[in-house]
Tab-separated table of C-alpha atoms in Angstrom:
chain	number	residue	atom	x	y	z
A	1	MET	CA	-40.489	-14.434	32.593
A	2	THR	CA	-43.315	-12.528	34.220
A	3	MET	CA	-45.637	-13.580	36.985
A	4	PRO	CA	-49.019	-12.187	38.000
A	5	ALA	CA	-49.027	-9.820	40.933
A	6	VAL	CA	-49.991	-11.238	44.294
A	7	PRO	CA	-53.053	-9.546	45.834
A	8	PHE	CA	-52.160	-7.128	48.615
A	9	GLU	CA	-53.393	-8.372	51.983
A	10	GLN	CA	-54.964	-5.489	53.857
A	11	GLY	CA	-54.150	-5.222	57.534
A	12	ARG	CA	-50.904	-7.195	57.449
A	13	PRO	CA	-47.945	-4.920	58.158
A	14	TYR	CA	-44.970	-5.147	55.840
A	15	THR	CA	-41.672	-5.883	57.536
A	16	HIS	CA	-38.270	-6.232	55.950
A	17	VAL	CA	-34.788	-6.582	57.398
A	18	THR	CA	-32.004	-5.344	55.149
A	19	VAL	CA	-29.014	-7.666	55.144
A	20	MET	CA	-25.495	-6.199	55.064
A	21	PRO	CA	-26.298	-2.631	53.920
A	22	LYS	CA	-22.850	-1.324	54.924
A	23	GLU	CA	-21.073	-4.093	53.012
A	24	VAL	CA	-23.239	-3.539	49.915
A	25	ALA	CA	-22.458	0.186	49.925
A	26	GLU	CA	-18.738	-0.575	50.292
A	27	VAL	CA	-18.723	-3.056	47.399
A	28	VAL	CA	-20.827	-0.889	45.080
A	29	ASN	CA	-18.905	2.235	46.112
A	30	PRO	CA	-21.384	4.744	44.651
A	31	ARG	CA	-19.895	7.780	42.909
A	32	PRO	CA	-21.238	11.324	42.465
A	33	GLY	CA	-23.496	11.384	39.430
A	34	GLY	CA	-23.601	7.588	39.288
A	35	VAL	CA	-26.848	5.798	38.506
A	36	TYR	CA	-27.673	2.581	40.367
A	37	LEU	CA	-30.504	0.074	40.120
A	38	ASP	CA	-31.969	-1.756	43.108
A	39	VAL	CA	-34.275	-4.437	41.700
A	40	THR	CA	-35.102	-6.000	45.067
A	41	ALA	CA	-35.925	-2.820	46.926
A	42	GLY	CA	-37.779	-4.425	49.842
A	43	GLY	CA	-37.812	-1.810	52.590
A	44	GLY	CA	-35.293	0.374	50.779
A	45	GLY	CA	-32.335	-0.416	53.024
A	46	HIS	CA	-29.757	-0.921	50.286
A	47	SER	CA	-30.978	2.121	48.359
A	48	PHE	CA	-30.738	4.139	51.567
A	49	ALA	CA	-27.207	2.839	52.218
A	50	LEU	CA	-26.084	3.778	48.704
A	51	LEU	CA	-27.567	7.270	48.971
A	52	SER	CA	-26.122	7.726	52.450
A	53	ALA	CA	-22.683	6.855	51.089
A	54	CYS	CA	-23.109	9.240	48.143
A	55	PRO	CA	-26.083	11.638	48.284
A	56	SER	CA	-25.507	12.894	44.733
A	57	ALA	CA	-25.880	9.403	43.236
A	58	ARG	CA	-29.206	8.361	41.705
A	59	VAL	CA	-30.903	5.111	42.712
A	60	PHE	CA	-33.873	3.605	40.911
A	61	ALA	CA	-35.550	0.987	43.098
A	62	PHE	CA	-38.069	-1.644	42.056
A	63	ASP	CA	-39.713	-4.598	43.754
A	64	ARG	CA	-42.247	-7.137	42.540
A	65	ASP	CA	-43.723	-7.566	46.018
A	66	PRO	CA	-46.758	-5.265	46.127
A	67	LYS	CA	-46.439	-4.981	49.917
A	68	ALA	CA	-42.927	-3.561	49.538
A	69	VAL	CA	-44.006	-1.058	46.911
A	70	VAL	CA	-46.989	0.214	48.908
A	71	ALA	CA	-44.941	0.541	52.093
């Protein structure tokens, strides 16, 4: 199912608090050369945690919230 994009509200800062980034990185346990998909990228906290745990991994991050993508 797809939904239309929500108009971006100018002037409103985007804020996001990543929940349990350390625990997510431990459970996923990224490996060198591994490819991972973050489909709720938000502020990028989980992607950052995965890449911090394994810098040679690849993370593709997406988010439907236009405020998250612009930030």
